[in-house]
Amino acid sequence: MKRLISANNLLLLGVVVVGAALLGSATGGTFFGPVSMTAFFTYLSVPILIGLAQMITLCVGQLNLAVGAIGGVAACAAGVMITSWGVPPWVGGLSTVLIGAFLGLANGLIVVGTRINGFIVTLAMTQILIGVQYGLVGTRTYGSSAWSAVTSFGDAKILGIPNVFVLTLLVAGVVALYFAQSVSGRRLLASGGNAHAAELAGISIDRTLIVAHTLSGLLCGVAAFVTLAILPGVNSSIGGDWLMPSFAAPIIGGVGLAGGTVAVLGTVLAATVVRLVDAASAIFKFDTSAVNFVVGAVVLGTVALGRLREVQAARRASALRSKRAEAALAEVSR
Amino acid sequence: MTDSRLGRWGRAELRSPRPLLVILIVVLVGIFASLKPMFLNGPFSISPLITTISIFTVVGLSQMMVLSVGHMNLAVGQLAGISALVMGACFQNLGMPLLLGLAVGLVVGTALGALAGWIIAQTGVNSFIVTLAMNFTLLGLIPTLYSSWSTGQAFTVQPPGFTTLGTGTFADFCLGDTCGSNAVPLLVIPALVCMGLVGYFYSSTRVGRETLMTGSNIQAAELSGVPTRRRLILVHAVSGLLAAVAGFMLAASTGSFTPAIGSEFMLPSFLGPILGGTLLAGGVVSVIGTFLGITLTSVIRNGLLLFQVGIEALNVLLGVILLAALATDRLRLLLAKRRPPKAEESAATLAAELEDAEGNR
């Protein structure tokens, strides 16, 4: 509970509230209208899911550059399966989760099997998967009319909240529980925090790496399912712009890059902040590239500030220690 | 003395992945040339191939600079893009001559690279994240600036000498009756200059050796009196400079400055150095290896394009090559460890090293 109301989360919550209020007053209240709110929450789902996917790999000290490529391949494969092979819409739609998990597993196995830096493995994997995605759909767009059962789920609402957003919050809740309560989740955190200590404590680092990459891929698959449910079709551009948001959400949300920490609520709130910037750009007609600029600058600022704070805290702690030592020395010499 | 030194250098080269690269390149060129004689057509096939190799070798060197200290530069492409943007604006909007505009662009690339290096050195944040954030910031900035500074999202004004440099070949230069080959583009010159300078920097300058030391063990370097922070900033600045050079070369070869410049740089920038034996962990570089790695991937790419292989299949192939290369490297390391060192061999190496050290004193 204490970790839920951290300073970072309160700050982010404040930014969300103030930002939403500003947007509301700037648009004369239409921002809070049902149409605008539905769109806001519907398109918030994917950033949260890919942010969580990235968070899981960051937690064990790895990276997943293939977030967008895995999601893109999963969504396109499902689209092709349903449209061309006549697979039932729901089976095809949910197969995205399996495809995502499988590709994540492949990442994990390569990382463990070859001991190559996870960055390079997922970079190469991205390249391969972008090729596969293009090979699947080419320049065509597969229209969502073929899986209208899934899209009607995506369009529907529970108590005014879009289904996909409810699904996203459920997934976020499960991820939070996984890291807070399950043995496997605690193992991931332990191996990310100090791999050597974790190994000595009997945790298989290889296994945690594979689990982390698989789960990351699985969440990309869920994001692909949401994409399938809310977009009018899938083509080779799906997933192309996922990389930055996937890093922005956990980093702004307070996940350390060195591994060993997770912040599910922070990630969700940070994704919301990024989504607010997006919404603002649509309302005030900013250039989309200007949004990229702002988000990039904010990520850089967050990382730099966090690191400076860490350094200062360490300095303060060591100053305190030396003061204590001096006092003790003075005591002894007296 | 020099002889044994040369011998050791030769043996080290033989143990590296580079001979394998040379064999692969020769075999592939042989296969492509025998199946498609078109592959050896000077002006239509070899000249574009050498142009590609020249540009991407500079891109690879740019990445190799930061890899030498164990860092990464994910903003290579965007640094090239922003420098090209500035050069284009200088030529078109300010009417600058070729060299002046080029210099301004190079300064911008260097300054942005140095900024990234400074942030990394000051805050201690992972270079991956800093350059990724810089990548996205520039990704947002470049199209915005193109749309406000240029008409139609591109600069097409060509200052005198620009086209000659970009698309000219040595056939334009004659000494008496003998002209150069029309298969060798002029763009090979900047690439060779960059390779020479970077190679000299790492092999023969004090700062270069200190940089490698910083990469292999930063604490040891710091304790030996190397100003490690300044070395980190330096490599990022040079990386930005080389990225800017590559951006200019690409713009010169295509004839215009567009926002697309640099968007294809990231994967090749890692492929070249890593295939050539540069370590991701830092401390080991190879200029020739980077050149060979880039050559291999360019030969594969251009060769398969002749067979009408689609871009998507090429993407898959390049990714697989990267993974396979790293996996075999790993395997070789494991095998080398398993084999016990031969007693007389290690003694002989030790003696040679001692002798060499005596000679250097």
XYZ file of C-alpha atoms in Angstrom:
695
model
C 0.000 0.000 0.000
C 2.810 2.351 0.897
C 4.345 1.816 -2.509
C 1.078 2.675 -4.223
C 1.028 6.223 -2.807
C 4.601 7.079 -3.646
C 5.652 10.644 -4.428
C 6.060 9.760 -8.091
C 2.554 8.321 -8.365
C 1.028 11.336 -6.586
C 2.892 13.661 -8.931
C 1.694 11.732 -11.970
C -1.867 11.671 -10.631
C -1.649 15.426 -10.115
C -0.431 15.892 -13.686
C -3.306 13.735 -14.966
C -5.920 15.702 -12.978
C -4.518 19.132 -13.870
C -4.003 18.151 -17.507
C -7.517 16.762 -17.833
C -8.935 19.887 -16.147
C -6.975 22.145 -18.517
C -8.157 20.203 -21.551
C -11.722 20.276 -20.204
C -11.717 24.051 -19.728
C -9.970 24.665 -23.057
C -12.629 22.709 -24.929
C -15.513 24.141 -22.903
C -16.296 20.756 -21.356
C -16.607 18.734 -24.556
C -13.437 16.859 -23.606
C -15.443 15.226 -20.825
C -18.292 14.386 -23.181
C -19.073 10.703 -23.781
C -17.633 10.551 -27.321
C -14.338 12.141 -26.403
C -13.977 10.124 -23.188
C -14.703 6.834 -24.947
C -12.024 7.571 -27.530
C -9.616 8.652 -24.802
C -9.903 5.408 -22.832
C -10.107 3.171 -25.899
C -6.801 4.423 -27.260
C -5.212 4.422 -23.798
C -5.313 0.603 -23.676
C -2.468 -0.182 -26.067
C 0.059 2.260 -24.498
C -0.631 0.775 -21.051
C -0.277 -2.826 -22.262
C 2.972 -2.258 -24.156
C 4.286 -0.175 -21.248
C 3.662 -3.154 -18.958
C 5.254 -5.493 -21.518
C 8.398 -3.371 -21.502
C 8.266 -3.059 -17.702
C 8.512 -6.830 -17.283
C 11.720 -7.036 -19.303
C 13.135 -3.926 -17.581
C 12.407 -5.642 -14.262
C 14.978 -8.379 -14.969
C 17.447 -5.845 -16.383
C 16.691 -6.619 -20.031
C 15.098 -4.687 -22.875
C 12.545 -5.680 -25.466
C 12.996 -3.735 -28.671
C 10.644 -6.169 -30.418
C 7.507 -4.949 -28.599
C 6.033 -3.367 -31.712
C 7.182 -6.115 -34.069
C 5.690 -8.887 -31.909
C 2.397 -6.997 -31.637
C 2.384 -6.267 -35.343
C 3.063 -9.869 -36.365
C 0.462 -11.202 -33.906
C -2.231 -8.784 -35.114
C -1.453 -9.381 -38.799
C -1.265 -13.158 -38.391
C -4.677 -13.120 -36.707
C -6.092 -10.909 -39.449
C -4.788 -13.229 -42.180
C -5.967 -16.368 -40.351
C -9.504 -15.052 -39.953
C -9.832 -13.511 -43.404
C -8.025 -16.012 -45.609
C -8.079 -19.294 -43.703
C -11.598 -19.007 -42.314
C -10.591 -19.373 -38.670
C -13.460 -18.312 -36.354
C -13.038 -14.636 -35.320
C -12.693 -15.261 -31.592
C -10.207 -18.100 -32.016
C -8.158 -15.978 -34.401
C -8.428 -12.904 -32.183
C -7.281 -14.698 -29.067
C -4.519 -16.510 -30.933
C -2.662 -13.166 -30.875
C -1.944 -13.790 -27.196
C -0.454 -17.212 -27.950
C 1.576 -15.905 -30.887
C 2.899 -13.066 -28.735
C 3.851 -15.428 -25.920
C 5.521 -17.802 -28.389
C 7.613 -15.012 -29.964
C 8.541 -13.733 -26.506
C 9.573 -17.274 -25.576
C 11.761 -17.374 -28.682
C 13.438 -14.130 -27.576
C 14.027 -15.539 -24.121
C 15.434 -18.827 -25.415
C 17.845 -17.044 -27.760
C 19.001 -14.692 -25.002
C 19.628 -17.596 -22.630
C 20.967 -20.033 -25.215
C 23.497 -17.736 -26.839
C 24.254 -15.366 -23.941
C 24.026 -12.498 -26.403
C 23.014 -9.112 -25.072
C 19.190 -8.925 -24.960
C 19.311 -5.618 -26.765
C 20.915 -7.143 -29.849
C 18.725 -10.254 -29.786
C 15.532 -8.212 -29.761
C 16.948 -5.787 -32.351
C 17.630 -8.688 -34.717
C 14.255 -10.207 -33.839
C 12.555 -6.891 -34.677
C 14.199 -6.897 -38.072
C 13.106 -10.490 -38.708
C 9.553 -9.929 -37.500
C 9.066 -6.747 -39.537
C 9.972 -8.861 -42.563
C 7.524 -11.587 -41.484
C 4.778 -9.011 -40.919
C 5.318 -7.567 -44.384
C 5.396 -11.068 -45.809
C 2.031 -11.814 -44.141
C 0.064 -8.781 -45.290
C 2.240 -7.105 -47.937
C 0.802 -3.732 -48.807
C -2.775 -4.863 -48.163
C -5.012 -3.818 -45.298
C -7.197 -6.587 -43.886
C -10.505 -4.943 -42.945
C -12.033 -5.632 -39.566
C -15.408 -6.556 -41.070
C -14.131 -10.155 -41.204
C -13.933 -10.287 -37.408
C -16.952 -8.168 -36.521
C -17.626 -10.327 -33.448
C -14.332 -9.137 -31.982
C -14.812 -5.514 -33.009
C -18.279 -5.419 -31.495
C -16.608 -6.457 -28.231
C -14.120 -3.632 -28.746
C -16.872 -1.084 -29.370
C -19.031 -2.148 -26.433
C -18.933 -0.511 -23.026
C -19.488 -1.581 -19.442
C -20.968 1.251 -17.349
C -19.765 3.741 -19.929
C -16.183 2.474 -19.869
C -14.936 0.781 -23.055
C -14.550 -2.996 -22.737
C -10.963 -2.914 -23.919
C -10.038 -0.478 -21.165
C -11.669 -2.702 -18.543
C -9.686 -5.614 -19.991
C -6.505 -3.528 -19.789
C -7.120 -2.624 -16.157
C -7.769 -6.303 -15.369
C -4.477 -7.253 -17.025
C -2.680 -4.497 -15.090
C -4.247 -5.831 -11.880
C -3.087 -9.368 -12.658
C 0.436 -8.109 -13.396
C 0.474 -6.183 -10.106
C -0.710 -9.271 -8.197
C 1.858 -11.408 -10.019
C 4.727 -9.226 -8.868
C 3.328 -8.647 -5.382
C 2.152 -12.139 -4.468
C 3.421 -14.922 -6.704
C 6.670 -16.796 -6.173
C 7.534 -16.496 -9.842
C 7.033 -12.717 -9.764
C 9.200 -12.311 -6.699
C 11.875 -14.415 -8.424
C 11.873 -12.055 -11.394
C 12.301 -9.091 -9.054
C 15.069 -10.818 -7.116
C 17.072 -11.770 -10.190
C 16.661 -8.274 -11.588
C 17.773 -6.666 -8.336
C 20.911 -8.736 -7.879
C 21.457 -11.622 -10.251
C 24.362 -13.047 -8.307
C 22.542 -13.036 -4.971
C 19.456 -14.513 -6.611
C 21.498 -17.316 -8.164
C 23.056 -18.108 -4.782
C 19.582 -18.155 -3.269
C 18.667 -20.933 -5.676
C 16.855 -18.966 -8.357
C 17.604 -19.973 -11.928
C 18.496 -16.776 -13.772
C 18.021 -18.528 -17.104
C 14.486 -19.461 -16.190
C 13.586 -15.955 -14.972
C 14.929 -14.443 -18.205
C 12.815 -16.826 -20.283
C 9.739 -16.181 -18.128
C 10.199 -12.410 -18.346
C 10.561 -12.409 -22.142
C 7.619 -14.781 -22.559
C 5.351 -12.659 -20.371
C 6.485 -9.530 -22.196
C 5.597 -11.151 -25.510
C 2.273 -12.315 -24.089
C 1.327 -8.756 -23.118
C 2.314 -7.584 -26.607
C -0.088 -10.238 -27.860
C -2.850 -8.821 -25.644
C -2.073 -5.368 -27.058
C -2.367 -6.897 -30.541
C -5.777 -8.316 -29.601
C -6.911 -4.854 -28.442
C -5.606 -3.370 -31.702
C -7.597 -5.958 -33.610
C -10.717 -5.078 -31.618
C -10.546 -1.289 -31.960
C -8.929 -0.509 -35.317
C -10.751 -0.643 -38.661
C -8.160 -3.063 -40.044
C -4.609 -4.398 -39.790
C -1.674 -3.751 -42.108
C 2.095 -3.651 -42.065
C 2.187 -0.361 -40.119
C 0.727 -1.906 -36.926
C 3.286 -1.763 -34.126
C 5.618 0.567 -35.997
C 5.152 3.360 -33.464
C 5.027 1.308 -30.261
C 8.672 1.432 -29.206
C 8.790 4.929 -27.718
C 5.524 4.726 -25.723
C 6.584 1.315 -24.407
C 9.677 2.871 -22.849
C 8.064 6.190 -21.945
C 5.367 4.695 -19.693
C 7.544 2.591 -17.361
C 10.431 5.065 -17.246
C 8.234 8.058 -16.410
C 6.284 5.753 -14.116
C 9.345 5.162 -11.967
C 10.729 1.775 -13.099
C 14.494 1.630 -12.681
C 16.472 0.734 -15.792
C 18.912 -1.348 -13.805
C 16.209 -3.886 -12.991
C 14.687 -5.137 -9.758
C 11.797 -2.678 -9.591
C 8.320 -2.576 -11.054
C 5.652 0.119 -10.847
C 2.379 -1.040 -12.341
C 0.312 1.938 -11.169
C 3.083 4.335 -12.165
C 3.206 2.802 -15.639
C -0.572 3.098 -16.024
C -0.544 6.733 -14.839
C 2.415 7.656 -17.044
C 0.726 6.126 -20.078
C -2.304 8.259 -19.212
C -0.146 11.384 -19.118
C 1.307 10.564 -22.546
C -2.213 9.934 -23.825
C -3.275 13.371 -22.483
C -0.461 14.998 -24.460
C -1.720 13.111 -27.500
C -5.291 14.263 -26.879
C -4.101 17.846 -26.426
C -2.268 17.687 -29.734
C -5.482 16.570 -31.428
C -7.490 19.375 -29.813
C -5.002 22.188 -30.399
C -3.948 20.787 -33.805
C -0.277 20.362 -32.898
C 1.922 18.463 -35.232
C 2.206 14.776 -34.240
C 5.964 15.070 -34.541
C 5.832 17.869 -31.959
C 4.279 15.323 -29.583
C 7.187 12.939 -30.209
C 9.526 15.783 -29.380
C 7.763 16.578 -26.097
C 7.567 12.929 -25.009
C 11.227 12.304 -25.881
C 12.302 15.368 -23.940
C 10.157 14.359 -20.940
C 11.649 10.844 -20.871
C 15.160 12.257 -21.014
C 14.321 14.770 -18.276
C 12.761 12.113 -16.038
C 15.730 9.793 -16.353
C 18.267 12.551 -15.762
C 16.373 13.998 -12.782
C 15.853 10.575 -11.200
C 19.517 9.791 -11.525
C 20.545 13.191 -10.104
C 18.227 12.623 -7.145
C 19.819 9.211 -6.567
C 23.313 10.692 -6.666
C 22.332 13.446 -4.253
C 20.722 10.971 -1.880
C 23.859 8.830 -1.942
C 25.983 11.916 -1.295
C 23.786 12.970 1.603
C 23.932 9.472 3.075
C 27.704 9.354 2.873
C 27.986 12.846 4.389
C 25.766 11.696 7.234
C 27.890 8.594 7.728
C 31.124 10.562 7.854
C 29.614 13.009 10.322
C 28.600 10.115 12.556
C 32.041 8.579 12.278
C 33.640 11.881 13.241
C 31.336 12.195 16.214
C 32.229 8.658 17.282
C 35.929 9.428 16.932
C 35.539 12.561 18.986
C 33.741 10.496 21.635
C 36.570 7.977 21.714
C 39.334 10.560 21.942
C 37.497 12.283 24.758
C 61.233 -7.137 -33.226
C 58.817 -5.775 -35.787
C 58.697 -9.183 -37.369
C 57.432 -11.014 -34.299
C 55.044 -8.161 -33.631
C 53.694 -8.404 -37.128
C 53.450 -12.166 -36.707
C 51.435 -11.801 -33.529
C 49.205 -9.234 -35.151
C 48.692 -11.661 -38.032
C 47.847 -14.532 -35.718
C 45.382 -12.343 -33.815
C 43.765 -11.354 -37.113
C 43.486 -15.031 -38.101
C 41.771 -15.871 -34.843
C 39.287 -12.993 -35.333
C 36.082 -13.342 -37.372
C 37.599 -11.239 -40.172
C 39.173 -13.978 -42.341
C 35.799 -15.727 -42.354
C 34.183 -12.503 -43.536
C 36.682 -12.179 -46.390
C 36.063 -15.802 -47.450
C 32.291 -15.301 -47.295
C 32.478 -12.100 -49.336
C 34.666 -13.733 -52.001
C 32.449 -16.826 -52.202
C 29.243 -14.762 -52.395
C 30.630 -12.423 -55.042
C 31.712 -15.510 -56.997
C 28.266 -17.103 -56.745
C 26.396 -13.924 -57.642
C 28.731 -13.140 -60.535
C 28.489 -16.624 -62.021
C 24.686 -16.748 -61.738
C 24.083 -13.159 -62.797
C 26.913 -11.623 -64.852
C 25.027 -8.341 -64.387
C 26.434 -8.284 -60.842
C 29.846 -7.323 -62.183
C 28.572 -4.515 -64.404
C 30.742 -1.523 -63.455
C 28.579 1.597 -63.608
C 25.223 -0.092 -62.925
C 26.015 -2.639 -60.266
C 29.454 -2.250 -58.746
C 29.395 1.519 -58.499
C 26.116 1.648 -56.505
C 27.391 -1.227 -54.367
C 30.572 0.666 -53.502
C 28.522 3.801 -52.805
C 26.352 1.848 -50.353
C 29.405 0.286 -48.726
C 31.082 3.700 -48.383
C 28.067 5.334 -46.745
C 27.311 2.478 -44.378
C 30.945 1.979 -43.419
C 30.884 5.536 -42.063
C 27.605 4.727 -40.281
C 29.222 1.605 -38.816
C 32.276 3.598 -37.689
C 29.942 6.058 -35.993
C 28.433 3.210 -33.970
C 31.863 1.644 -33.409
C 33.088 4.845 -31.723
C 30.529 4.516 -28.942
C 30.774 0.706 -28.820
C 34.468 1.182 -28.037
C 33.508 2.468 -24.588
C 30.686 -0.042 -24.187
C 27.994 2.485 -25.050
C 25.367 2.499 -27.784
C 24.118 5.247 -30.017
C 20.532 4.652 -31.034
C 20.319 8.151 -32.475
C 22.834 7.513 -35.311
C 20.163 7.800 -37.974
C 18.513 10.876 -36.511
C 21.841 12.631 -35.946
C 22.545 12.056 -39.635
C 19.041 13.287 -40.442
C 19.259 16.528 -38.458
C 22.729 17.305 -39.842
C 21.479 16.738 -43.387
C 18.518 19.004 -42.609
C 20.827 21.784 -41.433
C 23.087 21.376 -44.467
C 20.109 21.495 -46.806
C 18.770 24.622 -45.121
C 22.195 26.255 -45.336
C 22.398 25.535 -49.060
C 18.829 26.382 -49.989
C 17.727 29.116 -47.570
C 21.054 30.808 -46.859
C 22.778 30.146 -50.184
C 25.977 28.926 -48.570
C 28.750 27.329 -50.649
C 29.333 23.574 -50.367
C 32.120 23.498 -47.804
C 30.614 26.111 -45.476
C 27.200 24.421 -45.361
C 28.855 21.040 -44.882
C 30.897 22.428 -41.994
C 27.808 23.878 -40.284
C 26.022 20.527 -40.597
C 28.996 18.624 -39.214
C 29.199 21.016 -36.270
C 25.506 20.422 -35.495
C 25.981 16.633 -35.584
C 29.076 16.838 -33.396
C 27.400 19.181 -30.918
C 24.321 16.974 -30.539
C 26.494 13.889 -30.136
C 28.555 15.713 -27.516
C 25.335 16.741 -25.755
C 24.251 13.094 -25.518
C 27.728 12.175 -24.250
C 27.651 14.986 -21.715
C 24.265 13.907 -20.370
C 25.482 10.303 -20.069
C 28.750 11.315 -18.406
C 27.108 13.765 -16.002
C 24.110 11.729 -14.921
C 25.464 8.206 -15.338
C 22.237 7.180 -17.092
C 22.437 4.220 -19.456
C 23.568 5.401 -22.905
C 20.806 3.305 -24.452
C 18.064 5.389 -22.868
C 19.707 8.767 -23.413
C 20.272 8.136 -27.102
C 16.841 6.517 -27.480
C 15.221 9.632 -26.025
C 17.402 11.797 -28.261
C 16.364 9.626 -31.205
C 12.686 10.247 -30.501
C 13.174 13.935 -29.806
C 14.924 14.376 -33.140
C 12.388 12.119 -34.836
C 9.807 14.695 -33.798
C 11.947 17.701 -34.604
C 13.167 16.780 -38.095
C 9.826 16.622 -39.993
C 8.613 19.736 -38.154
C 11.661 21.710 -39.229
C 11.491 20.375 -42.779
C 7.902 21.541 -43.113
C 8.671 24.996 -41.744
C 12.008 25.604 -43.521
C 11.430 23.991 -46.897
C 8.721 23.744 -49.479
C 7.597 20.200 -50.143
C 9.472 18.472 -47.296
C 12.852 18.444 -49.053
C 15.812 20.619 -50.008
C 16.759 20.098 -53.621
C 19.130 23.008 -54.219
C 22.522 21.670 -55.183
C 25.528 23.891 -54.538
C 28.376 23.683 -57.086
C 30.312 20.455 -56.688
C 27.543 18.623 -54.821
C 26.411 16.398 -57.693
C 29.965 15.673 -58.812
C 30.856 14.485 -55.336
C 27.688 12.471 -54.901
C 27.306 10.705 -58.206
C 30.660 11.213 -59.920
C 33.150 8.395 -60.451
C 36.864 8.275 -61.015
C 36.121 8.203 -64.741
C 35.763 11.988 -64.468
C 39.451 12.315 -63.619
C 42.061 11.697 -66.224
C 45.829 11.773 -66.110
C 46.804 12.130 -69.703
C 45.031 9.310 -71.500
C 44.365 7.003 -68.592
C 41.126 7.723 -66.799
C 39.931 6.210 -63.544
C 37.439 3.387 -63.490
C 33.783 4.301 -63.842
C 32.992 1.573 -61.314
C 34.521 3.475 -58.406
C 32.449 6.410 -57.142
C 34.042 9.495 -55.625
C 32.138 8.869 -52.379
C 34.743 6.242 -51.593
C 37.156 9.051 -50.665
C 35.336 10.387 -47.574
C 34.798 6.796 -46.372
C 38.501 5.969 -46.750
C 39.467 9.193 -44.982
C 37.130 8.387 -42.085
C 38.469 4.817 -41.844
C 42.048 6.053 -41.881
C 41.467 8.694 -39.224
C 39.481 6.414 -36.902
C 42.037 3.619 -37.343
C 44.904 6.009 -36.582
C 43.006 7.372 -33.560
C 42.608 3.945 -31.958
C 45.956 2.441 -32.896
C 48.394 5.287 -32.552
C 47.139 8.146 -30.440
C 47.305 8.430 -26.698
C 43.696 9.585 -26.443
C 42.576 6.637 -28.563
C 44.337 4.088 -26.362
C 42.884 5.794 -23.287
C 39.436 5.535 -24.843
C 39.854 1.780 -25.345
C 41.027 1.460 -21.764
C 37.963 3.380 -20.599
C 35.860 0.907 -22.539
C 37.491 -2.212 -21.216
C 37.544 -1.176 -17.566
C 36.317 2.263 -16.634
C 37.394 2.056 -13.015
C 40.920 0.983 -13.870
C 41.092 3.789 -16.430
C 39.864 6.339 -13.906
C 42.426 5.157 -11.349
C 45.186 5.344 -13.962
C 44.478 9.019 -14.397
C 42.402 8.854 -17.575
C 39.749 11.603 -17.617
C 37.031 9.046 -18.407
C 34.166 11.529 -18.573
C 35.931 13.562 -21.218
C 36.658 10.367 -23.196
C 32.971 9.409 -23.050
C 31.906 12.831 -24.312
C 34.581 12.680 -27.008
C 33.432 9.349 -28.469
C 29.816 10.510 -28.565
C 30.849 13.758 -30.255
C 32.904 11.887 -32.885
C 30.009 9.460 -33.328
C 27.746 12.435 -34.061
C 30.342 13.842 -36.462
C 30.602 10.563 -38.396
C 26.807 10.240 -38.473
C 26.664 13.742 -39.977
C 29.258 12.749 -42.599
C 27.180 9.685 -43.476
C 24.052 11.839 -43.715
C 25.827 14.172 -46.115
C 27.109 11.266 -48.201
C 23.628 9.760 -48.488
C 22.148 13.148 -49.438
C 24.892 13.650 -52.023
C 24.318 10.223 -53.560
C 20.550 10.751 -53.864
C 20.772 14.449 -54.751
C 18.372 15.861 -52.167
C 17.956 16.369 -48.434
C 14.799 14.635 -47.174
C 13.433 13.584 -43.749
C 14.027 9.948 -44.782
C 17.799 10.366 -44.439
C 19.060 8.198 -41.625
C 15.895 6.191 -41.091
C 17.628 3.017 -42.331
C 20.853 3.465 -40.397
C 20.257 1.709 -37.104
C 20.509 -1.997 -37.899
C 23.474 -1.743 -40.322
C 25.276 0.457 -37.793
C 25.269 -2.481 -35.368
C 25.677 -5.214 -37.998
C 28.955 -3.890 -39.369
C 30.965 -3.506 -36.177
C 29.569 -6.635 -34.509
C 30.180 -8.895 -37.506
C 33.675 -7.420 -37.674
C 34.537 -8.397 -34.128
C 33.918 -5.180 -32.198
C 32.750 -6.116 -28.722
C 29.477 -4.758 -27.360
C 31.065 -4.614 -23.933
C 33.674 -2.121 -25.131
C 37.447 -2.087 -25.262
C 37.895 -3.859 -28.619
C 37.391 -2.232 -32.011
C 38.227 -3.106 -35.596
C 37.972 -0.579 -38.400
C 38.718 -3.180 -41.080
C 36.227 -5.541 -39.474
C 33.521 -2.893 -39.584
C 34.281 -2.315 -43.249
C 34.170 -6.063 -43.973
C 30.945 -6.546 -42.017
C 29.259 -3.738 -43.935
C 30.645 -5.080 -47.221
C 29.266 -8.552 -46.526
C 25.764 -7.280 -45.730
C 25.798 -4.900 -48.715
C 26.921 -7.675 -51.078
C 24.161 -9.947 -49.791
C 21.566 -7.176 -50.046
C 22.500 -5.974 -53.532
C 23.093 -9.499 -54.811
C 19.717 -10.758 -53.666
C 18.009 -7.657 -55.034
C 19.305 -8.785 -58.451
C 17.416 -12.044 -57.935
C 14.278 -10.025 -57.211
C 14.162 -11.080 -53.601
C 11.706 -8.799 -51.794
C 12.746 -6.287 -49.160
C 10.828 -8.228 -46.492
C 12.841 -11.391 -47.098
C 16.024 -9.296 -46.948
C 14.969 -7.905 -43.568
C 14.448 -11.417 -42.244
C 17.784 -12.505 -43.647
C 19.738 -9.588 -42.149
C 18.222 -10.272 -38.735
C 19.108 -13.967 -38.998
C 22.679 -13.120 -40.084
C 23.131 -10.882 -37.051
C 21.935 -13.589 -34.670
C 23.893 -16.341 -36.417
C 27.088 -14.293 -36.421
C 26.791 -13.586 -32.719
C 25.926 -17.180 -31.923
C 28.942 -18.553 -33.795
C 31.137 -15.975 -32.082
C 29.858 -17.197 -28.763
C 30.422 -20.811 -29.786
C 34.012 -20.079 -30.815
C 34.672 -18.440 -27.475
C 33.306 -21.496 -25.664
C 35.393 -23.897 -27.751
C 38.506 -21.798 -27.213
C 37.953 -21.923 -23.473
C 37.446 -25.687 -23.458
C 40.735 -26.347 -25.256
C 43.585 -26.338 -22.723
C 46.429 -23.963 -23.620
C 49.468 -25.743 -25.023
C 52.398 -25.330 -22.703
C 55.106 -24.529 -25.231
C 52.853 -22.232 -27.208
C 51.954 -20.062 -24.243
C 55.584 -19.939 -23.146
C 56.629 -18.853 -26.610
C 53.975 -16.129 -26.699
C 55.066 -14.928 -23.301
C 58.686 -14.762 -24.412
C 57.745 -12.877 -27.558
C 55.722 -10.416 -25.526
C 58.539 -9.849 -23.074
C 61.012 -9.330 -25.894
C 58.649 -6.858 -27.449
C 58.242 -4.964 -24.215
C 62.042 -4.761 -23.889
C 62.272 -3.396 -27.386
C 59.689 -0.742 -26.683
C 61.438 0.530 -23.630
